[in-house]
């Protein structure tokens, strides 16, 4: 079946199409998806521009109702949507189900935000004058998302954008159009007016510059790689659009000598290899103190032997395949470089299963140093490295020595050590006795340095990006 773009209330074929393939079974085609060209991208921006004032003029309660309905529909159809997600992205059914529920919860949360009055009312410094500070929509927002959370990331951008009265042009990642297509359908069925949300599927390198560089676009919210992020920033800033970038991570997980080792090993396995390690919040650098280093590695190797790599839709599978051939090649390349720089490898082997797919066993690289390539660059696959340190001082210094700054974690039973880590970490999010991955939807999400740019996403902070303030002086 051909799935078309949705622009200005119409389903339109593209000039070309892409084929969505299941990474667990390369012979299984999910469908064909239209690819928008530059002209359709412009059409989508025009449609959003003309629909936005009407959408913003609706009472917040009317917008809330639509978002709330969509959120509940996502949850009601969780099994069906999780199956599609697992099939096109390769995360396990359990992980996919969690993501669908999360997307639903995000829409329900932001439905509430649409009716909460965020204004302020103050006395002026001038007698007899009052000041009202209100928040208005930014206007037209381009939303560009990566492949690794095909529903949750679009949800956490589109929901607040719509809640606050913006119109959206949505470009999902080329690898995962099916989840995006279903999400748009659910929002339309929930009652979204024509032109308020436009879906343009296709290659970012072909339509990205139009979607970010057009003067009618007032804001761009992007999640993806640092390289693409830089380009998006330059293009959007060329016409002074507001920009929000969420990019990569090289997240440290520190394990101290007094840690509950069962919990630390379970947390490291989940943090590093959950979602096949394809998470910006993955615990990719495991920083372990000398006192328990060797024991921790033995325990990790045992635990990784229990990971069941297989078809994402099989109930027994605990780690799905890598998303595509080029990501698999990148994972193998980083493993090779790490070994050539002196790391010792366990796992990291290509696996054969009943159907042809991109199967890789979890790779643990030990004996690594923080200056080595494997600890400087994001792999974005089931690959973690271990760095030995003497104590908490060195652990904190190694944890913070990175170009990124998304999330950081520590396993310890010492309140003092945890407190010090929390204060001295230079990441945007800190986890104590938890993996670096795994975040809530009602609190700010984001990092520092090369991981993020612009206001935080999610929770109440989302409104800072999707609204602009108006200050009104009134003499009564
Ligand atoms: P990517 O940068 O290749 O693509 C991201 C999106 O940008 C896609 O929709 C792509 O089509 C689009 N794009 C490509 N070229 C463009 C251009 N010139 N202009 C505009 N858009 C363009 O990233 P990816 O491979 O899809 O995702 C993996 C990356 O995403 C990793 O680096 C990961 O860390 C990051 N990520 C970050 C977060 C976070 O919140 N920090 C979350 C998930 C993923």
Coordinates of C-alpha atoms and ligand atoms in Angstrom, one line a residue:
X1 CA 0.0 0.0 0.0
X2 CA 1.2 3.5 -0.8
X3 CA 1.0 5.9 2.2
X4 CA 0.8 9.5 1.1
X5 CA 1.9 12.9 2.6
X6 CA -0.8 14.9 4.3
X7 CA -0.7 18.6 3.3
X8 CA -3.3 21.2 3.8
X9 CA -6.0 18.7 4.4
X10 CA -5.2 16.5 1.4
X11 CA -3.4 13.2 1.0
X12 CA -0.8 13.7 -1.7
X13 CA 1.5 11.3 -3.5
X14 CA 5.2 12.3 -3.7
X15 CA 7.4 12.4 -6.8
X16 CA 9.2 9.4 -5.4
X17 CA 8.6 6.8 -2.6
X18 CA 10.5 4.9 0.0
X19 CA 10.1 1.3 1.1
X20 CA 9.8 0.7 4.8
X21 CA 11.6 -2.6 5.7
X22 CA 11.6 -4.7 8.9
X23 CA 15.1 -4.9 10.3
X24 CA 14.2 -8.2 12.0
X25 CA 13.2 -9.7 8.6
X26 CA 14.5 -7.9 5.5
X27 CA 12.0 -9.7 3.3
X28 CA 9.1 -8.1 5.2
X29 CA 8.0 -4.8 3.7
X30 CA 5.7 -2.7 5.9
X31 CA 4.6 -0.4 3.1
X32 CA 5.6 2.2 0.6
X33 CA 5.7 5.9 1.7
X34 CA 5.6 9.0 -0.4
X35 CA 8.6 11.2 -0.4
X36 CA 7.9 14.9 -0.5
X37 CA 10.0 17.2 -2.7
X38 CA 10.8 20.8 -2.1
X39 CA 7.6 22.0 -3.7
X40 CA 5.5 19.9 -1.4
X41 CA 7.5 21.1 1.6
X42 CA 6.7 24.6 0.6
X43 CA 3.0 23.7 0.1
X44 CA 3.0 22.3 3.7
X45 CA 4.5 25.5 5.1
X46 CA 1.9 27.6 3.2
X47 CA -0.9 25.4 4.5
X48 CA 0.3 25.7 8.1
X49 CA 0.7 29.4 7.7
X50 CA -2.9 29.9 6.7
X51 CA -4.3 27.4 9.2
X52 CA -2.4 28.7 12.3
X53 CA -4.4 31.8 13.2
X54 CA -7.7 29.9 13.2
X55 CA -6.3 27.2 15.4
X56 CA -4.8 29.7 17.8
X57 CA -8.1 31.5 18.0
X58 CA -9.9 28.4 19.3
X59 CA -10.3 28.3 23.1
X60 CA -7.6 26.3 24.8
X61 CA -10.3 23.9 25.9
X62 CA -11.2 23.0 22.3
X63 CA -7.6 22.3 21.5
X64 CA -7.3 20.3 24.7
X65 CA -10.2 18.1 23.7
X66 CA -8.6 17.0 20.4
X67 CA -5.2 16.3 22.0
X68 CA -6.8 14.4 24.9
X69 CA -8.8 12.3 22.4
X70 CA -5.7 11.5 20.4
X71 CA -3.8 10.5 23.6
X72 CA -6.5 8.1 24.7
X73 CA -6.8 6.7 21.2
X74 CA -3.0 6.0 21.1
X75 CA -3.3 4.1 24.4
X76 CA -6.4 2.2 23.3
X77 CA -4.6 1.1 20.1
X78 CA -1.3 0.3 21.9
X79 CA -1.0 -3.3 20.8
X80 CA -1.5 -2.6 17.1
X81 CA 0.8 0.5 17.1
X82 CA 3.5 -1.3 19.2
X83 CA 3.5 -4.1 16.6
X84 CA 4.0 -1.6 13.8
X85 CA 6.7 0.2 15.8
X86 CA 8.6 -3.0 16.6
X87 CA 8.3 -4.1 13.0
X88 CA 9.7 -0.9 11.5
X89 CA 12.3 0.2 14.1
X90 CA 13.3 -3.1 15.7
X91 CA 12.8 -2.4 19.4
X92 CA 11.2 -5.2 21.3
X93 CA 7.4 -5.5 21.7
X94 CA 7.7 -4.6 25.4
X95 CA 9.8 -1.5 24.6
X96 CA 7.4 -0.6 21.7
X97 CA 4.4 -0.9 24.0
X98 CA 6.0 1.4 26.5
X99 CA 6.7 3.9 23.8
X100 CA 3.1 4.0 22.5
X101 CA 1.8 4.4 26.1
X102 CA 4.3 7.2 26.6
X103 CA 3.2 9.0 23.4
X104 CA -0.4 8.8 24.6
X105 CA 0.5 10.1 28.1
X106 CA 2.3 13.0 26.5
X107 CA -0.7 14.1 24.4
X108 CA -2.9 13.8 27.5
X109 CA -0.4 15.9 29.6
X110 CA -0.2 18.7 27.0
X111 CA -4.0 18.7 26.6
X112 CA -4.0 19.9 30.2
X113 CA -1.3 22.5 29.3
X114 CA -3.6 24.0 26.7
X115 CA -6.1 25.1 29.3
X116 CA -3.7 26.2 32.1
X117 CA -3.5 29.9 32.1
X118 CA 0.2 30.7 32.0
X119 CA -0.2 34.5 32.3
X120 CA 1.0 36.9 35.0
X121 CA -0.6 40.1 36.4
X122 CA 1.6 42.7 38.1
X123 CA 1.5 46.3 39.2
X124 CA 3.5 48.6 37.0
X125 CA 6.3 50.8 38.5
X126 CA 4.0 53.7 37.4
X127 CA 1.0 54.5 39.6
X128 CA -2.3 53.6 38.1
X129 CA -0.8 51.3 35.5
X130 CA -1.1 47.5 35.5
X131 CA 0.9 44.9 33.6
X132 CA -0.4 41.8 32.0
X133 CA 2.0 39.2 30.7
X134 CA 0.4 36.6 28.3
X135 CA 1.7 33.9 26.2
X136 CA 0.9 33.5 22.5
X137 CA 1.8 30.9 20.0
X138 CA 5.1 31.3 18.0
X139 CA 3.3 30.5 14.7
X140 CA 4.5 27.8 12.3
X141 CA 6.7 25.1 13.7
X142 CA 8.8 22.6 11.8
X143 CA 9.3 19.4 13.7
X144 CA 12.1 17.1 12.5
X145 CA 12.6 13.8 14.3
X146 CA 15.0 10.8 14.3
X147 CA 14.3 7.1 13.8
X148 CA 14.9 5.8 17.3
X149 CA 11.7 6.9 19.0
X150 CA 9.3 7.0 16.1
X151 CA 6.2 7.9 18.2
X152 CA 7.5 9.4 21.5
X153 CA 9.8 12.1 20.1
X154 CA 7.2 13.3 17.5
X155 CA 4.6 13.3 20.4
X156 CA 6.8 15.4 22.7
X157 CA 7.2 18.1 20.1
X158 CA 3.8 18.0 18.3
X159 CA 1.7 17.9 21.4
X160 CA 3.0 21.1 23.1
X161 CA 3.2 22.8 19.7
X162 CA -0.5 22.2 19.0
X163 CA -1.5 22.7 22.7
X164 CA -0.2 26.3 22.6
X165 CA -1.9 27.2 19.2
X166 CA 0.9 26.6 16.7
X167 CA 0.6 24.9 13.3
X168 CA 3.1 22.1 12.5
X169 CA 5.0 20.8 9.5
X170 CA 6.2 17.4 10.6
X171 CA 9.1 15.5 8.9
X172 CA 9.7 12.1 10.4
X173 CA 12.9 10.2 9.8
X174 CA 13.0 8.4 6.5
X175 CA 13.5 5.0 8.2
X176 CA 10.3 5.0 10.3
X177 CA 7.4 6.7 8.3
X178 CA 4.8 4.1 9.4
X179 CA 4.5 5.2 13.0
X180 CA 4.4 8.9 11.9
X181 CA 1.7 8.2 9.4
X182 CA -0.5 6.5 12.0
X183 CA 0.1 9.2 14.5
X184 CA -1.0 11.9 12.0
X185 CA -4.1 9.8 11.2
X186 CA -5.0 9.5 14.9
X187 CA -4.7 13.3 15.3
X188 CA -6.9 13.9 12.3
X189 CA -9.5 11.4 13.5
X190 CA -9.5 13.2 16.8
X191 CA -10.7 16.4 15.1
X192 CA -7.7 18.4 14.1
X193 CA -8.7 21.0 11.5
X194 CA -7.1 21.0 8.0
X195 CA -3.6 22.5 7.6
X196 CA -2.9 22.6 11.4
X197 CA -0.7 19.5 11.1
X198 CA 1.1 18.6 7.8
X199 CA 3.1 15.4 7.2
X200 CA 6.0 15.6 4.8
X201 CA 7.9 12.3 4.6
X202 CA 11.1 12.1 2.8
X203 CA 14.9 12.6 2.9
X204 CA 16.1 15.4 5.1
X205 CA 19.0 16.2 2.8
X206 CA 16.4 17.0 0.1
X207 CA 13.8 19.0 1.9
X208 CA 15.4 19.9 5.1
X209 CA 16.7 23.3 3.9
X210 CA 13.2 24.3 2.8
X211 CA 11.6 23.2 6.0
X212 CA 14.1 25.1 8.2
X213 CA 15.1 28.0 5.9
X214 CA 11.6 29.3 4.8
X215 CA 10.9 32.7 6.3
X216 CA 7.3 31.6 7.2
X217 CA 8.7 29.0 9.6
X218 CA 8.9 30.7 13.0
X219 CA 10.5 27.8 15.0
X220 CA 12.3 24.6 14.3
X221 CA 12.4 21.7 16.8
X222 CA 15.0 19.1 15.8
X223 CA 16.2 15.8 17.3
X224 CA 18.9 13.9 15.6
X225 CA 22.7 13.8 15.1
X226 CA 25.0 16.7 15.9
X227 CA 26.1 17.1 12.3
X228 CA 22.5 17.5 11.0
X229 CA 21.8 19.7 14.0
X230 CA 24.5 22.2 13.1
X231 CA 23.0 22.5 9.6
X232 CA 19.5 22.9 10.9
X233 CA 20.7 25.7 13.3
X234 CA 22.5 27.6 10.5
X235 CA 19.5 27.4 8.2
X236 CA 16.9 28.4 10.8
X237 CA 19.0 31.2 12.2
X238 CA 19.6 32.6 8.7
X239 CA 16.0 34.1 9.1
X240 CA 16.1 34.4 12.9
X241 CA 13.7 31.5 13.5
X242 CA 13.6 30.0 17.0
X243 CA 15.6 26.8 17.2
X244 CA 15.7 23.8 19.6
X245 CA 18.2 21.0 19.0
X246 CA 18.4 17.7 20.9
X247 CA 21.4 15.7 19.7
X248 CA 23.8 13.0 20.8
X249 CA 25.2 11.7 24.0
X250 CA 28.2 9.8 25.4
X251 CA 26.6 9.2 28.8
X252 CA 28.7 8.1 31.8
X253 CA 27.4 5.6 34.3
X254 CA 29.7 5.5 37.4
X255 CA 29.8 2.4 39.6
X256 CA 31.4 2.9 43.1
X257 CA 32.8 0.2 45.3
X258 CA 29.8 0.4 47.8
X259 CA 27.2 0.0 45.0
X260 CA 24.5 -2.7 45.2
X261 CA 26.2 -4.8 42.4
X262 CA 23.1 -6.6 41.3
X263 CA 21.3 -3.3 40.8
X264 CA 24.4 -1.7 39.1
X265 CA 24.8 -4.6 36.6
X266 CA 21.1 -4.7 35.8
X267 CA 21.2 -0.9 35.4
X268 CA 24.2 -1.0 33.1
X269 CA 22.7 -3.7 30.9
X270 CA 19.4 -1.8 30.6
X271 CA 21.1 1.6 30.2
X272 CA 23.6 0.4 27.6
X273 CA 21.7 -2.2 25.6
X274 CA 18.0 -1.3 26.1
X275 CA 16.5 -0.4 22.7
X276 CA 19.6 -2.1 21.2
X277 CA 21.7 0.8 22.6
X278 CA 20.1 3.2 20.1
X279 CA 19.2 5.9 22.5
X280 CA 20.7 9.3 23.0
X281 CA 20.6 8.6 26.7
X282 CA 22.3 5.2 26.5
X283 CA 24.9 4.4 29.2
X284 CA 27.7 4.0 26.8
X285 CA 30.6 4.8 29.1
X286 CA 30.7 2.6 32.2
X287 CA 33.1 4.1 34.7
X288 CA 34.0 1.6 37.4
X289 CA 36.2 2.0 40.5
X290 CA 39.3 -0.2 40.8
X291 CA 38.0 -2.0 43.9
X292 CA 35.2 -3.8 42.1
X293 CA 36.3 -3.3 38.4
X294 CA 37.2 -7.0 37.6
X295 CA 34.2 -8.4 39.5
X296 CA 31.8 -5.9 37.8
X297 CA 33.2 -7.0 34.4
X298 CA 32.7 -10.7 35.2
X299 CA 29.1 -10.0 36.3
X300 CA 28.4 -7.9 33.1
X301 CA 29.7 -10.7 30.8
X302 CA 27.5 -13.2 32.6
X303 CA 24.5 -10.9 32.3
X304 CA 25.1 -10.2 28.6
X305 CA 25.1 -13.9 27.9
X306 CA 21.5 -13.9 29.0
X307 CA 20.4 -11.2 26.6
X308 CA 18.2 -12.8 23.9
X309 CA 18.9 -11.1 20.6
X310 CA 16.2 -11.8 18.0
X311 CA 13.2 -10.8 16.1
X312 CA 11.7 -7.7 17.8
X313 CA 8.2 -9.2 17.7
X314 CA 9.1 -12.5 19.4
X315 CA 8.0 -12.5 23.0
X316 CA 11.3 -14.2 24.2
X317 CA 13.5 -11.5 22.6
X318 CA 15.1 -9.0 25.0
X319 CA 17.2 -7.1 22.4
X320 CA 16.0 -6.4 18.9
X321 CA 18.2 -6.0 15.8
X322 CA 20.1 -2.9 14.8
X323 CA 17.9 -0.5 12.8
X324 CA 19.6 -0.8 9.3
X325 CA 22.7 -1.7 7.4
X326 CA 24.4 1.6 7.7
X327 CA 23.9 1.8 11.5
X328 CA 25.2 -1.8 11.7
X329 CA 28.3 -0.9 9.7
X330 CA 28.9 2.1 12.0
X331 CA 28.6 -0.2 15.1
X332 CA 31.1 -2.7 13.7
X333 CA 33.5 0.1 12.6
X334 CA 33.6 1.6 16.1
X335 CA 34.2 -1.9 17.7
X336 CA 37.1 -2.4 15.3
X337 CA 38.6 1.0 16.1
X338 CA 38.3 0.3 19.8
X339 CA 40.0 -3.0 19.5
X340 CA 42.8 -1.5 17.3
X341 CA 43.3 1.0 20.1
X342 CA 43.8 -1.7 22.7
X343 CA 40.3 -2.6 24.0
X344 CA 39.4 -6.2 24.8
X345 CA 36.0 -7.2 23.2
X346 CA 33.4 -9.6 24.4
X347 CA 30.3 -10.1 22.2
X348 CA 29.9 -7.7 19.3
X349 CA 29.3 -10.6 16.9
X350 CA 27.0 -10.8 13.9
X351 CA 24.3 -13.3 14.5
X352 CA 22.0 -15.3 12.2
X353 CA 18.4 -15.9 13.0
X354 CA 15.5 -17.6 11.3
X355 CA 14.9 -14.5 9.1
X356 CA 17.6 -12.3 7.6
X357 CA 18.1 -9.2 9.8
X358 CA 20.7 -6.8 11.3
X359 CA 21.5 -8.9 14.4
X360 CA 24.4 -8.0 16.6
X361 CA 25.2 -9.4 20.0
X362 CA 25.8 -6.8 22.8
X363 CA 29.4 -5.6 22.7
X364 CA 31.4 -4.9 25.9
X365 CA 34.8 -3.2 25.4
X366 CA 37.0 -3.3 28.5
X367 CA 40.4 -1.8 29.2
X368 CA 39.5 1.4 27.5
X369 CA 40.6 5.0 28.3
X370 CA 38.5 8.1 28.1
X371 CA 40.7 9.8 25.5
X372 CA 40.1 6.9 23.0
X373 CA 37.7 7.2 20.1
X374 CA 35.2 4.8 21.6
X375 CA 34.7 7.1 24.6
X376 CA 34.7 10.4 22.6
X377 CA 32.2 9.7 19.8
X378 CA 28.6 8.4 19.9
X379 CA 28.2 4.9 18.5
X380 CA 24.4 4.7 18.8
X381 CA 24.3 0.9 18.9
X382 CA 24.6 -2.0 21.4
X383 CA 28.2 -1.1 22.3
X384 CA 29.5 -0.1 25.7
X385 CA 33.0 0.5 27.0
X386 CA 34.4 0.2 30.5
X387 CA 36.8 2.7 32.0
X388 CA 38.7 1.9 35.2
X389 CA 39.1 4.7 37.7
X390 CA 40.7 5.0 41.2
X391 CA 38.0 6.7 43.1
X392 CA 35.0 9.1 43.1
X393 CA 37.3 12.1 42.3
X394 CA 38.6 10.5 39.1
X395 CA 35.1 9.1 38.2
X396 CA 33.6 12.6 38.3
X397 CA 36.4 14.1 36.3
X398 CA 36.2 11.3 33.6
X399 CA 32.4 11.5 33.6
X400 CA 32.5 15.3 32.8
X401 CA 35.3 15.0 30.3
X402 CA 33.2 14.8 27.2
X403 CA 31.9 17.0 24.3
X404 CA 28.4 15.9 25.2
X405 CA 26.3 16.5 28.4
X406 CA 22.9 14.8 28.1
X407 CA 22.7 12.5 31.1
X408 CA 24.9 10.9 33.7
X409 CA 24.4 8.3 36.4
X410 CA 25.9 6.8 39.5
X411 CA 25.4 3.6 41.5
X412 CA 26.4 4.0 45.1
X413 CA 24.9 3.5 48.6
X414 CA 26.6 6.6 49.9
X415 CA 24.4 9.6 50.2
X416 CA 27.4 11.9 50.3
X417 CA 28.9 10.4 47.1
X418 CA 25.6 10.6 45.3
X419 CA 25.1 14.2 46.4
X420 CA 28.5 15.2 45.3
X421 CA 28.0 13.5 41.9
X422 CA 24.6 15.2 41.5
X423 CA 26.1 18.6 42.2
X424 CA 29.3 18.3 40.2
X425 CA 28.0 16.5 37.1
X426 CA 27.9 18.7 34.1
X427 CA 25.1 16.8 32.4
X428 CA 21.6 18.2 32.0
X429 CA 20.1 15.1 33.7
X430 CA 21.5 13.1 36.6
X431 CA 20.4 9.6 37.7
X432 CA 21.2 8.1 41.1
X433 CA 21.0 4.3 41.3
X434 CA 19.2 4.3 37.9
X435 CA 20.5 3.8 34.4
X436 CA 21.2 7.0 32.4
X437 CA 18.2 6.2 30.1
X438 CA 14.6 6.3 31.3
X439 CA 12.9 9.7 31.7
X440 CA 9.5 11.1 32.6
X441 CA 7.2 13.2 30.4
X442 CA 6.2 15.8 33.0
X443 CA 9.7 17.2 33.7
X444 CA 12.3 19.0 31.6
X445 CA 14.4 16.9 29.2
X446 CA 17.7 18.1 27.7
X447 CA 21.4 18.3 28.0
X448 CA 24.4 20.7 27.8
X449 CA 27.3 21.4 25.5
X450 CA 27.1 19.4 22.3
X451 CA 23.9 17.5 23.4
X452 CA 21.3 20.2 23.3
X453 CA 20.7 23.8 22.1
X454 CA 17.8 26.0 23.1
X455 CA 15.0 25.7 25.7
X456 CA 14.3 22.3 27.3
X457 CA 11.7 19.9 25.9
X458 CA 8.9 18.1 27.8
X459 CA 6.9 18.9 30.9
X460 CA 5.9 22.5 31.6
X461 CA 9.2 23.8 30.2
X462 CA 8.0 22.9 26.7
X463 CA 5.9 26.0 26.7
X464 CA 9.0 28.2 26.7
X465 CA 9.8 27.1 23.2
X466 CA 6.3 27.0 21.8
X467 CA 5.0 30.3 23.1
X468 CA 6.2 33.9 23.0
X469 CA 5.3 36.4 25.7
X470 CA 3.3 39.6 25.2
X471 CA 3.6 42.3 27.8
X472 CA 0.6 44.6 28.0
X473 CA 0.5 47.9 30.0
X474 CA -2.9 49.1 31.0
X475 CA -4.0 52.4 32.6
X476 CA -7.4 51.8 34.2
Ligands
LIG1 P1 19.9 12.4 11.7 O1 20.5 13.6 12.1 O2 20.5 11.6 10.6 O3 18.4 12.6 11.2 C1 17.5 13.3 12.1 C2 16.4 13.9 11.2 O4 16.9 15.0 10.5 C3 15.8 13.0 10.2 O5 14.4 13.2 10.1 C4 16.5 13.4 8.9 O6 15.7 13.1 7.8 C5 16.6 14.9 9.1 N1 17.6 15.5 8.3 C6 18.7 15.0 7.7 N2 19.3 16.0 7.0 C7 18.7 17.2 7.2 C8 18.9 18.5 6.8 N3 19.9 18.9 6.0 N4 18.0 19.4 7.2 C9 17.0 19.1 8.0 N5 16.7 17.8 8.5 C10 17.6 16.9 8.1 O7 19.7 11.5 13.0 P2 19.1 10.0 13.1 O8 20.2 9.0 12.5 O9 17.7 9.9 12.6 O10 19.1 9.8 14.6 C11 20.1 9.4 15.4 C12 20.7 10.6 16.2 O11 19.7 11.2 16.9 C13 21.7 10.2 17.2 O12 22.8 11.1 17.1 C14 21.0 10.4 18.5 O13 21.9 10.7 19.6 C15 20.1 11.5 18.2 N6 19.0 11.5 19.2 C16 19.0 12.5 20.1 C17 18.0 12.5 21.1 C18 17.9 13.6 22.1 O14 16.9 13.9 22.6 N7 19.1 14.2 22.5 C19 17.0 11.6 21.0 C20 17.0 10.6 20.0 C21 18.0 10.6 19.1

